[in-house]
Short mmCIF file of C-alpha atoms and ligand atoms in Angstrom, two decimals:
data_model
loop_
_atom_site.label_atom_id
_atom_site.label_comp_id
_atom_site.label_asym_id
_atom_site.label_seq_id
_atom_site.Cartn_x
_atom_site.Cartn_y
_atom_site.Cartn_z
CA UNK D 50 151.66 148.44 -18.62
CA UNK D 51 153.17 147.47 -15.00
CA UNK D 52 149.84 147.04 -13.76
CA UNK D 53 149.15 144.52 -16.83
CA UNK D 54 152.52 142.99 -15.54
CA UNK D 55 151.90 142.89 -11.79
CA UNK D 56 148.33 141.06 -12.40
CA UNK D 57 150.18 138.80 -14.25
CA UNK D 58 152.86 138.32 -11.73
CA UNK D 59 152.13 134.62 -10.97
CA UNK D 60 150.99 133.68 -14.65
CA UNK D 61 154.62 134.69 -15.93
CA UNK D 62 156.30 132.75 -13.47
CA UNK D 63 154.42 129.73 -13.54
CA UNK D 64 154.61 129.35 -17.83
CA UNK D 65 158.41 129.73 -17.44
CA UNK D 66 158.66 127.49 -15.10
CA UNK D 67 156.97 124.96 -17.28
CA UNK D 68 159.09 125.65 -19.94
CA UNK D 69 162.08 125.09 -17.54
CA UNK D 70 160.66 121.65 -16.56
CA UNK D 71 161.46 120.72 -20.35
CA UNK D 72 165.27 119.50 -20.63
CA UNK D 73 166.02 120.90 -24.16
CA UNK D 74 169.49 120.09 -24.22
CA UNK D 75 171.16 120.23 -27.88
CA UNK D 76 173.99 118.55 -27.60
CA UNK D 77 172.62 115.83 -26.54
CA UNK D 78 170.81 113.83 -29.02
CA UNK D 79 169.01 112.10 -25.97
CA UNK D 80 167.12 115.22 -25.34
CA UNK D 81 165.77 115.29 -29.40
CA UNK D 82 161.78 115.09 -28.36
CA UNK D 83 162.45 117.01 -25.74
CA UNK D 84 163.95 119.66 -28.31
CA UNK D 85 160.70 119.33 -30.14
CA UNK D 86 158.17 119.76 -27.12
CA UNK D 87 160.08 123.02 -26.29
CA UNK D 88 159.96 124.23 -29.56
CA UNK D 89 156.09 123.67 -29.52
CA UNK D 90 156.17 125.19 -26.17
CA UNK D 91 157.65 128.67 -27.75
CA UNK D 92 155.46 128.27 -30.55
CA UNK D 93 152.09 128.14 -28.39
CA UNK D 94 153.20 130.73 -25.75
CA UNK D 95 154.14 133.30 -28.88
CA UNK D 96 150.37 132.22 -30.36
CA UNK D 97 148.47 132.92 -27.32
CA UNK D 98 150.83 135.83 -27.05
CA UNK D 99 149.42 137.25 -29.70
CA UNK D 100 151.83 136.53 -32.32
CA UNK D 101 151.26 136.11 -35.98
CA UNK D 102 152.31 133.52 -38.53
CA UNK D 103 153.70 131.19 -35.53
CA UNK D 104 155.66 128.65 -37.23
CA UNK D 105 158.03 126.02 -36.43
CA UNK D 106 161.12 126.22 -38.99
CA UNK D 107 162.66 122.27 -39.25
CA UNK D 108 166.47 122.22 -39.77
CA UNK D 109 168.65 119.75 -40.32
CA UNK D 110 169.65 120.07 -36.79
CA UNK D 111 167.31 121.27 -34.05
CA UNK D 112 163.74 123.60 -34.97
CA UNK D 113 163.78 127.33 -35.01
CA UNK D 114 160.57 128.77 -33.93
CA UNK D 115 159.57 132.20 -35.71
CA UNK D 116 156.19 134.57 -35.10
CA UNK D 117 155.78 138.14 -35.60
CA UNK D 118 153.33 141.22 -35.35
CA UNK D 119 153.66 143.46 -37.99
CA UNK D 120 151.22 146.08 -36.69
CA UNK D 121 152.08 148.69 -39.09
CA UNK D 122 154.76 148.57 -42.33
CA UNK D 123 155.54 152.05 -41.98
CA UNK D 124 157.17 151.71 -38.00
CA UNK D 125 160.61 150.28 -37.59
CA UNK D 126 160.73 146.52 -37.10
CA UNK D 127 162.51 145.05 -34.71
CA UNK D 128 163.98 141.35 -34.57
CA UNK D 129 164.06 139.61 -31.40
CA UNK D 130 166.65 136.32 -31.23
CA UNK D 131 166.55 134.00 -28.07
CA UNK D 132 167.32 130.40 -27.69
CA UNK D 133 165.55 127.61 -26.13
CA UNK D 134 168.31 125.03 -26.27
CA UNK D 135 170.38 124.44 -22.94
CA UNK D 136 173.71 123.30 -21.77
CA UNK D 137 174.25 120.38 -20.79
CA UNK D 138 173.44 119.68 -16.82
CA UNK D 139 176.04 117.72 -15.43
CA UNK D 140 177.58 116.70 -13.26
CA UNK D 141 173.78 116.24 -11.78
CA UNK D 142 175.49 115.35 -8.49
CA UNK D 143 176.25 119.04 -7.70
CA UNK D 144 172.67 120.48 -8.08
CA UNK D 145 171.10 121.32 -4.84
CA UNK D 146 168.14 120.46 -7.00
CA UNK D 147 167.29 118.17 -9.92
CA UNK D 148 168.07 120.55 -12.86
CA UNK D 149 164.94 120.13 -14.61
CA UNK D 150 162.84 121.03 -11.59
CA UNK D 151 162.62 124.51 -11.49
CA UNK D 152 162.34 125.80 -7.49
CA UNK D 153 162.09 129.43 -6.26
CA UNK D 154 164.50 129.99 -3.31
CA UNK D 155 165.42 133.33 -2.00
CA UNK D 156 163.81 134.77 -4.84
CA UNK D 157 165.61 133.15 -7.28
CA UNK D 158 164.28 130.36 -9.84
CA UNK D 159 166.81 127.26 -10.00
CA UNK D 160 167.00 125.43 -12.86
CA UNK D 161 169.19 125.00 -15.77
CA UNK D 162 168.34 127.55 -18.26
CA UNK D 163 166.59 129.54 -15.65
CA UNK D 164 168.72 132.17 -17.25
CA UNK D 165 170.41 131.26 -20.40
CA UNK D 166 168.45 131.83 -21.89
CA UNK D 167 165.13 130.64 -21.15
CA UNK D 168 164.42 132.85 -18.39
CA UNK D 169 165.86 135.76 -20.82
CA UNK D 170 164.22 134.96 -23.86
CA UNK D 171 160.81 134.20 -22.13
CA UNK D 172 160.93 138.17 -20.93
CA UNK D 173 160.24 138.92 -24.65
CA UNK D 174 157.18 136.90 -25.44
CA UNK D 175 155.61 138.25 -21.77
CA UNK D 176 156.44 141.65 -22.99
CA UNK D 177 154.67 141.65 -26.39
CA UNK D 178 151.85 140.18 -24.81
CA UNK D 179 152.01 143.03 -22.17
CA UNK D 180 152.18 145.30 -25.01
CA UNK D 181 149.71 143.90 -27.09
CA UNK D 182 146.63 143.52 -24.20
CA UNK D 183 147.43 147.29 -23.15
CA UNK D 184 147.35 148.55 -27.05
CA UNK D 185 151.28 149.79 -26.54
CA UNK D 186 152.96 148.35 -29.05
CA UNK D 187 155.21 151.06 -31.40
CA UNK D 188 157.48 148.52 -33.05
CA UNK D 189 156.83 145.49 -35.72
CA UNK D 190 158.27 142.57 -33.73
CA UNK D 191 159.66 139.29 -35.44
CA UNK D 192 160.71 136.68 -32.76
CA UNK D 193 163.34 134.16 -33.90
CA UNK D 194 164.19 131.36 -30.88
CA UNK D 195 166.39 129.12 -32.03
CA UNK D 196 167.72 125.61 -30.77
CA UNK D 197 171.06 125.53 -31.52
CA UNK D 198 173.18 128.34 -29.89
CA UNK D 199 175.07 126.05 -27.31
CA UNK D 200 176.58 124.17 -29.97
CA UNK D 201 177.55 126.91 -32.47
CA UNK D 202 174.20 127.88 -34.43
CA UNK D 203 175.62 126.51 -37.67
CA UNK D 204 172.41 125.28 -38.92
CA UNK D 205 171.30 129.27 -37.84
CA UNK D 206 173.46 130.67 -40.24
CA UNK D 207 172.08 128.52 -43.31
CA UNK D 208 168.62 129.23 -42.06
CA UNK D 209 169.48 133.03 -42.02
CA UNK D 210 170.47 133.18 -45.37
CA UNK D 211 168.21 131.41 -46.83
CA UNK D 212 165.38 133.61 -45.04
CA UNK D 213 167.05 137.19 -45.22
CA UNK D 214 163.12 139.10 -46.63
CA UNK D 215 161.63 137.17 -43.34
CA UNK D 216 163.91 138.09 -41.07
CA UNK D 217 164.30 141.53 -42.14
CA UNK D 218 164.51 144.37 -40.21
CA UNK D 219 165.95 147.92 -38.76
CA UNK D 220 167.36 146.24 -35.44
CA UNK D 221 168.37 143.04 -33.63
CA UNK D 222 167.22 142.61 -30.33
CA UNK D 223 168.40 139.96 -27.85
CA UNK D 224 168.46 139.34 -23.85
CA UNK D 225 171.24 136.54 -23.24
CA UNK D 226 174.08 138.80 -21.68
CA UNK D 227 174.93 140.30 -18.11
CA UNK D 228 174.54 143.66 -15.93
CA UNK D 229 177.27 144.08 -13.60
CA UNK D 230 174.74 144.66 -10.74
CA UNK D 231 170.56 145.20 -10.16
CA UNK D 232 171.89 148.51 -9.19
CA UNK D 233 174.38 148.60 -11.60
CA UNK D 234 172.83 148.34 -15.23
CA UNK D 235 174.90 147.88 -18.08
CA UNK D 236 174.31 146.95 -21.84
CA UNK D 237 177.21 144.91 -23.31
CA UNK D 238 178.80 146.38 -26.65
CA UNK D 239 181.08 143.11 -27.71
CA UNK D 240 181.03 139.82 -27.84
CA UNK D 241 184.04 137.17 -28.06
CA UNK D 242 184.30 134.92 -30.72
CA UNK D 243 185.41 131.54 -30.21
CA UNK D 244 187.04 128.57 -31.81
CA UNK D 245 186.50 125.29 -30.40
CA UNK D 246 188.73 122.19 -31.08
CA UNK D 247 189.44 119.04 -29.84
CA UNK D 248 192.89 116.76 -30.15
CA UNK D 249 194.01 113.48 -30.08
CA UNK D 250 197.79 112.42 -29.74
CA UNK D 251 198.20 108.11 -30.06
CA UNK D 252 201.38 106.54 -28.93
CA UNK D 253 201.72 102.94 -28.86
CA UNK D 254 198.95 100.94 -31.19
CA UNK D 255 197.72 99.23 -27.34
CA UNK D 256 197.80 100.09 -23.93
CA UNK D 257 201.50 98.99 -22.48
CA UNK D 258 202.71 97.48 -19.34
CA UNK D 259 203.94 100.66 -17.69
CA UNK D 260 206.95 98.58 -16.01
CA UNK D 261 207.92 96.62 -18.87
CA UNK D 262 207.46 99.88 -21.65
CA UNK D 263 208.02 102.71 -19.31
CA UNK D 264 211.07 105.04 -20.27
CA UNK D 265 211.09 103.53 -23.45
CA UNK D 266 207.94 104.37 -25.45
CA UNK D 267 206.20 108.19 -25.40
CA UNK D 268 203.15 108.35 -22.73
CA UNK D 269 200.43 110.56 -24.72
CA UNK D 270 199.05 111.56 -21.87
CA UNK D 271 203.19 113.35 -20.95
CA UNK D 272 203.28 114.41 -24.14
CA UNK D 273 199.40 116.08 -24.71
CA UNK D 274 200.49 117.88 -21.47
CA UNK D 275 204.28 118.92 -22.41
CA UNK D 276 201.85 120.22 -25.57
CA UNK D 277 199.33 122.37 -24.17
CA UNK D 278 201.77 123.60 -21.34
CA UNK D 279 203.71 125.37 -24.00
CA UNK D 280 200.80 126.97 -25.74
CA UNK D 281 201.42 130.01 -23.68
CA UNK D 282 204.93 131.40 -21.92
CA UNK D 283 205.31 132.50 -18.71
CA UNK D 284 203.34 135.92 -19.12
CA UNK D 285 200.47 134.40 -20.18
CA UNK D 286 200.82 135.14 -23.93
CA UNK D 287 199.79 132.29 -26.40
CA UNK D 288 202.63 131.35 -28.10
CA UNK D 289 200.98 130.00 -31.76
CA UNK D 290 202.61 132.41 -34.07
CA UNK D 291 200.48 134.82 -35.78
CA UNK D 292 197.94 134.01 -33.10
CA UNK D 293 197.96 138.20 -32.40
CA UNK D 294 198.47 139.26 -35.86
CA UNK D 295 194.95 140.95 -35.90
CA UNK D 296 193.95 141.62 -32.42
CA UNK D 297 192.55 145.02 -32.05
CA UNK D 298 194.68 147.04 -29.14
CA UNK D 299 192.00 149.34 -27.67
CA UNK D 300 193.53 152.91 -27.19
CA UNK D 301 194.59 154.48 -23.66
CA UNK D 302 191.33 155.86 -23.68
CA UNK D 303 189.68 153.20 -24.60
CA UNK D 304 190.93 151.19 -21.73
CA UNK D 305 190.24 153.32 -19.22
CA UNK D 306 187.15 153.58 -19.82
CA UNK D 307 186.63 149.88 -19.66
CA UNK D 308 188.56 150.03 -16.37
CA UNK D 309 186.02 152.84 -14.65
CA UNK D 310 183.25 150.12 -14.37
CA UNK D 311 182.69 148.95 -10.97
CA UNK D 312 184.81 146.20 -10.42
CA UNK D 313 185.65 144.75 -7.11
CA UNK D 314 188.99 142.62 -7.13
CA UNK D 315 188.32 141.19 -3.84
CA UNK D 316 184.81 140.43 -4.05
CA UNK D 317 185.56 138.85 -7.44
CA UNK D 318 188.00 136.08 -5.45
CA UNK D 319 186.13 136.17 -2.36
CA UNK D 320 183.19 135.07 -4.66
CA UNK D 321 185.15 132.55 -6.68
CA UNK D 322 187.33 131.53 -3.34
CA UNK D 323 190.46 131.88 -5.06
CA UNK D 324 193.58 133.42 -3.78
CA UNK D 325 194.57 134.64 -6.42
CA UNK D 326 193.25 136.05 -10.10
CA UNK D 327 195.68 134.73 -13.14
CA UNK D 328 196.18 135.76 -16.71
CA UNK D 329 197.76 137.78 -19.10
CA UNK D 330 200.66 139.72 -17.71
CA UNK D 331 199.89 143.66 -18.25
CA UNK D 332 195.96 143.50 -18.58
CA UNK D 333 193.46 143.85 -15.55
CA UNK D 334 191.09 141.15 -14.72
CA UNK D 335 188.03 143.44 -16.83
CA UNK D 336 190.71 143.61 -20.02
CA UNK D 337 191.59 139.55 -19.81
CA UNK D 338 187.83 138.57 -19.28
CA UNK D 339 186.67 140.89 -22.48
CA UNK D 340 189.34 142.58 -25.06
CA UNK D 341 192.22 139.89 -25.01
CA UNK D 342 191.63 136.44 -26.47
CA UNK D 343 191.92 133.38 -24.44
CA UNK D 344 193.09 129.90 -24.98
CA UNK D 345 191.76 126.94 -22.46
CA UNK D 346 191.55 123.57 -21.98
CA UNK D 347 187.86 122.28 -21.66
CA UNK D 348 188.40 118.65 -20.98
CA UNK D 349 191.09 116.41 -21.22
CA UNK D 350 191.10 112.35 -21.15
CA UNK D 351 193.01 109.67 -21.26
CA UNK D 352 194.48 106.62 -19.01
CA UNK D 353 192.90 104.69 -16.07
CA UNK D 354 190.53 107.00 -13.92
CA UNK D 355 189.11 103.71 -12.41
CA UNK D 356 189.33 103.27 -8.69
CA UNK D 357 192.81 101.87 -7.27
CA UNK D 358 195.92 101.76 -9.51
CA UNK D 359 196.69 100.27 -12.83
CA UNK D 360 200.39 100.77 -13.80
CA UNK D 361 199.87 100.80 -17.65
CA UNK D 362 200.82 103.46 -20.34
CA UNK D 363 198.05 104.61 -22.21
CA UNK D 364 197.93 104.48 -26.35
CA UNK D 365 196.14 107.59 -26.24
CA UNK D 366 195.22 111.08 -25.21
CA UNK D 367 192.35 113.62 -25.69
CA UNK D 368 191.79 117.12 -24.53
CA UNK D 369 189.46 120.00 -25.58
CA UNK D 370 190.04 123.31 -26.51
CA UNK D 371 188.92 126.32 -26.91
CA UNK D 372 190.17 129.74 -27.95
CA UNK D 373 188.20 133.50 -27.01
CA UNK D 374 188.84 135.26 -29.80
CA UNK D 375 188.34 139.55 -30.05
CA UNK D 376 188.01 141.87 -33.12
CA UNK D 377 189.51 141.39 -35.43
CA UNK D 378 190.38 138.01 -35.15
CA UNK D 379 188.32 135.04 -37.11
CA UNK D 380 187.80 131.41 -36.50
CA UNK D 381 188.92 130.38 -39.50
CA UNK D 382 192.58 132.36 -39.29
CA UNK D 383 192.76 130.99 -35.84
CA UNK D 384 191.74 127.66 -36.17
CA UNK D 385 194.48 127.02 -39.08
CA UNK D 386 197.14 128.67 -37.29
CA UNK D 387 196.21 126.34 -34.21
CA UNK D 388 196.35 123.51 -36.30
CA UNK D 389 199.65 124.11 -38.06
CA UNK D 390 201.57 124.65 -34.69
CA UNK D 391 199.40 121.78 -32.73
CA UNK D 392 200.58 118.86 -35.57
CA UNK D 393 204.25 121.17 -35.73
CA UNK D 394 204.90 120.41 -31.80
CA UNK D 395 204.41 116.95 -31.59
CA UNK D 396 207.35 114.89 -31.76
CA UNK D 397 207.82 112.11 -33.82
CA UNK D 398 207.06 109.33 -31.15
CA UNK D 399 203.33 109.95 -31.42
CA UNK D 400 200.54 110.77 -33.86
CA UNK D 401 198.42 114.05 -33.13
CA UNK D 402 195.01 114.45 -34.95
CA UNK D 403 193.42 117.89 -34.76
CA UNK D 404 189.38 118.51 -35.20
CA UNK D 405 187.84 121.47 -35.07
CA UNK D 406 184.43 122.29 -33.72
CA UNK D 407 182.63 125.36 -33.76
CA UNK D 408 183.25 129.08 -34.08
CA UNK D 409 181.84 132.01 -34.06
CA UNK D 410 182.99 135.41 -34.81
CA UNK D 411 184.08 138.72 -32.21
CA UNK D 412 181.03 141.14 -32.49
CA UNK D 413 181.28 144.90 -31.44
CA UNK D 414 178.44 147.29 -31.72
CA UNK D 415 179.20 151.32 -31.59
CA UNK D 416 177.53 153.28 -28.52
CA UNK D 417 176.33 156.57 -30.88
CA UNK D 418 173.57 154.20 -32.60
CA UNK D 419 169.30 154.99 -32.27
CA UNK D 420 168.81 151.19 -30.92
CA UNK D 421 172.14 151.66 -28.28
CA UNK D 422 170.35 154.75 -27.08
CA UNK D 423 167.41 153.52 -27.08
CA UNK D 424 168.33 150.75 -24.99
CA UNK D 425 169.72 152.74 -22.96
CA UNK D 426 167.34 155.26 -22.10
CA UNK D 427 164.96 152.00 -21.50
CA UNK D 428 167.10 150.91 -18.92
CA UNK D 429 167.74 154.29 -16.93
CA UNK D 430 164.08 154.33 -16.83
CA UNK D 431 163.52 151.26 -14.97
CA UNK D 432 166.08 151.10 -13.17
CA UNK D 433 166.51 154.76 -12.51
CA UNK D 434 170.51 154.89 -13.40
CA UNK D 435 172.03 155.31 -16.62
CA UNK D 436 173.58 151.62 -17.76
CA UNK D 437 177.20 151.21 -18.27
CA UNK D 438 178.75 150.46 -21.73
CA UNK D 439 181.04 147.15 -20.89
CA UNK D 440 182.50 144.61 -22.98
CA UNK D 441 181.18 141.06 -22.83
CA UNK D 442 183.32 138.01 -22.65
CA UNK D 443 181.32 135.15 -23.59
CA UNK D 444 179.92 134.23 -27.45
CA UNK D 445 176.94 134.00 -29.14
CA UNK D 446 178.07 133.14 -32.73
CA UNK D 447 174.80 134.55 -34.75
CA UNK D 448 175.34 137.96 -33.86
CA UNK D 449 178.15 139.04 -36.74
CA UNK D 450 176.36 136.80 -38.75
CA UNK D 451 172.77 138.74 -38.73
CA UNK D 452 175.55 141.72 -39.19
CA UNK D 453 177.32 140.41 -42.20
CA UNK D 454 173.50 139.07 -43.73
CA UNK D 455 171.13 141.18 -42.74
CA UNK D 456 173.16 144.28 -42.58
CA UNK D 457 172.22 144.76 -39.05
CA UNK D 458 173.62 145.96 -35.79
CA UNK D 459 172.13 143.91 -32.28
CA UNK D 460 171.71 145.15 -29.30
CA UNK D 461 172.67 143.16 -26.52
CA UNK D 462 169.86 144.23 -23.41
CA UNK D 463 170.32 141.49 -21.47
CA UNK D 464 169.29 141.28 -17.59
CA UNK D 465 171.68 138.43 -16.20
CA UNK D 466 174.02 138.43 -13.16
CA UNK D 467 177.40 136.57 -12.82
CA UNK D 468 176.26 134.58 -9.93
CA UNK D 469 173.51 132.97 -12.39
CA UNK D 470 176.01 130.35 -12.78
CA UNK D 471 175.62 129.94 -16.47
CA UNK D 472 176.83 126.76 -17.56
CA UNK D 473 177.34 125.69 -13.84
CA UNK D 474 175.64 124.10 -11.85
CA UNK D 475 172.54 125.46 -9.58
CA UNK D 476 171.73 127.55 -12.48
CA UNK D 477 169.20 130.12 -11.06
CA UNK D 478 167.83 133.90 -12.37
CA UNK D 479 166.08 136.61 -10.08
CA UNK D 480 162.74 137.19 -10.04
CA UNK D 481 163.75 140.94 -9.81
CA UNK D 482 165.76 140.20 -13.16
CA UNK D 483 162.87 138.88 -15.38
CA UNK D 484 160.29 141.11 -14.06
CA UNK D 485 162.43 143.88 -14.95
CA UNK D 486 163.35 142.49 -18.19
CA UNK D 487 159.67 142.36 -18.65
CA UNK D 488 158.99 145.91 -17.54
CA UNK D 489 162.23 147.02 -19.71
CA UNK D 490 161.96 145.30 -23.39
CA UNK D 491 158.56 147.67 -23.81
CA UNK D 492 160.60 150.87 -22.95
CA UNK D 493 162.67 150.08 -25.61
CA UNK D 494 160.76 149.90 -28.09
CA UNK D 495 158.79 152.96 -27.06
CA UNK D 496 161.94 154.95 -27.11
CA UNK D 497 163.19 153.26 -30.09
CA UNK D 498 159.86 154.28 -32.27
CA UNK D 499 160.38 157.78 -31.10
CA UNK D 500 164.17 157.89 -32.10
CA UNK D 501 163.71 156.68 -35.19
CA UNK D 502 161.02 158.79 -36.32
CA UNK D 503 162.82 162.34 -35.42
N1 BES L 92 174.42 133.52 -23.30
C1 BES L 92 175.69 132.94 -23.51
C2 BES L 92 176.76 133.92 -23.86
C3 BES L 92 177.02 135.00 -22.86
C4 BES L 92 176.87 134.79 -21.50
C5 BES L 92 177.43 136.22 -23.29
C6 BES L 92 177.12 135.81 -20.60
C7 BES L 92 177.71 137.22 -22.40
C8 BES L 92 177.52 137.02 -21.04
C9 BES L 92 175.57 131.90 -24.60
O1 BES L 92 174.46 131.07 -24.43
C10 BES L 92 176.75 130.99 -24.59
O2 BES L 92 176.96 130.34 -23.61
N2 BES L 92 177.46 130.94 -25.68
C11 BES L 92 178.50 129.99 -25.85
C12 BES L 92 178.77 129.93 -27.32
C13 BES L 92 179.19 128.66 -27.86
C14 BES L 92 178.67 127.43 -27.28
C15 BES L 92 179.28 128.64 -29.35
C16 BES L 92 179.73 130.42 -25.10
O3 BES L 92 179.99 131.63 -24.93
O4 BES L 92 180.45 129.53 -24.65
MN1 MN L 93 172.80 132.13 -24.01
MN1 MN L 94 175.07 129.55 -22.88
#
């Protein structure tokens, strides 16, 4: 199998590069026929992958591209989700290179969704054609890429339910997570789930003279910022009540575990050049990142931003945010309880409107399951050390849904590195990383056939 890989070295590279040169971006409705092409892209690579009944799935949003190889009913079947669709990649004035043109520079490919999850997904469709041309596949594989995780995968869940015999199977696998380091595997065993809204506070009915108004009238812009400032106290805490009703406290043990990984304080800052870490008095920098929920502004508006000065008082005010949320919180309970308190704060001088966006549930997956071990023995094998159970701070909102409809656990292998810069800017992914997400994914389902049929 790694010599079908290494001969196929440059062929890997150079197909996800072209699918990096495509700027699927869905939340950006400027991108739609580019959402397409790369949706047709995943559908012809799975085809001359190998792949049966290749399909394009429409939705009322962006397309979901299945295929499969069933190669025999009677082995365990294994579901593979990715997603094609990237974040957005501005500010474009920060790239070192234009997004959308994938370069290799000290071994690394820069691009946005070089790693999230293009680069991560693409692993999967190079493996099962590695499999398939060396006559090594144990597993039925369905592949599901969807279009739609970086704006909440709500057409997903629809498309989920509605297709529970397709999509059915023993396991969920999926590569859009982080190790801690190449020589430090790990496998992340939770997910946060999130709640995103966004909120608007009016004043005045027009802008005001700030001379002539000034003192007299409520600036939103004060007042959205008087707001948010006291949606946590001094320790760090978020102060919406009931906002901790249902947060899971991890035992002693628990923690300490968590706290064993490899974890360098001053590398972390030295990395991030920041003097100091901040956060939630009492947890560690690991426990805030992962266990404890979050709440964060994301953008906030408002006012004259134009060069110079313009002395006026603005009618209105606009900010962003989002809440981390861990077991067993939900987006629902959370994003009422937000509400209440957000429209119960502001004083009577201005109008606050509250909208939510998307959410997406906590996930955690137990450590004494066939798929974690067999994840995990895939990764000791290629990387020749035993991968570290961690806890995963960022969201992918299908995973407790594929639990709560198709009855079924996911493993998250994924291959990624903090300094991918996810979401960031300069986006890039290691070569070493996808080839050995390459070399990996077939492991797993080699030791995954073997578990399950003792
Ligand atoms: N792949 C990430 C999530 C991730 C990154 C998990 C690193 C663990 C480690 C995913 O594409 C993502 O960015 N999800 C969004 C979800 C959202 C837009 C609904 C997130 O976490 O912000
Ligand atoms: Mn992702
Ligand atoms: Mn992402």
């Amino acid at each position: 199998m790694n010599q079908y890989i290494d001969k196929n070295k440059d062929k890997f590279l150079n197909e996800l590069l072209d699918l990096l040169r495509i700027p699927s971006v869905s939340a950006d409705s400027k991108f739609k026929p580019d959402m397409i092409k790369a949706a047709e892209f995943v559908r012809d690579r799975m085809k001359d992958a190998g792949a049966d009944r290749v399909e394009i799935f429409e939705t009322p949003g962006h397309p979901v591209v299945y295929g499969e190889k069933i190669v025999d009913p009677s082995l365990p079947t294994v579901l593979v989700y990715g997603h094609y669709d990237v974040q957005p990649a501005d500010p474009y004035e920060l790239w070192n290179s234009p997004p959308f043109e994938p370069i290799i520079k000290n071994d690394r490919i820069y691009a946005r969704g070089a790693c999230d999850d293009k680069g991560q997904f693409y692993m999967h469709i190079k493996a099962l054609e590695t499999m398939l041309a060396t006559h090594s596949l144990t597993c039925n594989i369905k592949m599901m890429i969807e279009g739609e995780e970086e704006i909440g995968s709500s057409h997903l869940e629809t498309f989920v339910k509605e297709h529970k015999e397709l999509l059915k199977c023993d396991t969920i696998l999926i590569s859009d997570t982080s190790i801690i380091a190449n020589d430090v595997p790990s496998i992340e065993t939770g997910l946060r789930g999130l709640t995103y809204m966004e909120v608007e506070v009016v004043g005045a009915n027009r802008d005001l003279h700030s001379g002539v108004y000034g003192g007299g009238v409520a600036n939103p812009i004060n007042v959205l910022c008087e707001m948010i400032a006291s949606l946590k106290d001094e320790k760090g805490h978020i102060t919406i009540p009931g906002f901790y009703d249902n947060v899971q406290n991890l035992t002693p043990e628990e923690r300490e575990a968590l706290n064993s990984a490899p974890f360098d304080l001053d590398e972390y800052k030295a990395d991030l050049q920041i003097a100091d870490v901040a956060g939630e008095e009492g947890y560690t920098t690991i426990e805030r990142t992962s266990i404890r929920p979050t709440l964060d502004v994301n953008g906030i508006w408002g006012g004259y931003i134009g060069e110079g000065a313009k002395t006026v008082l603005p009618s209105k005010a606009n900010a962003k945010i989002s809440m981390r949320l861990v077991p067993n919180q939900t987006d629902q309970e959370i994003c009422a309880l937000f509400t209440k308190h957000f429209e119960s704060i502001a004083p009577p001088s201005v109008k606050v409107t509250v909208t939510p966006h998307h959410g997406g549930l906590p996930y955690v997956t137990p450590t004494d399951s066939v798929e974690y071990e067999a994840a995990s023995l895939a990764m000791e094998e290629s990387f020749g050390k035993k991968p570290i159970p961690t806890r995963g701070g960022g969201s992918i909102p299908i995973v407790a849904l594929f639990e709560q409809e198709l009855g079924r656990k996911s493993i998250l292998m994924g291959f990624g590195l903090d300094i991918d810069a996810l979401h960031s800017p300069n986006e890039s992914y290691g070569l070493f990383n996808y080839y050995k997400g390459i070399e990996t994914i077939p492991l797993f389902f080699k030791h995954y056939a073997r578990l399950k049929s003792m």
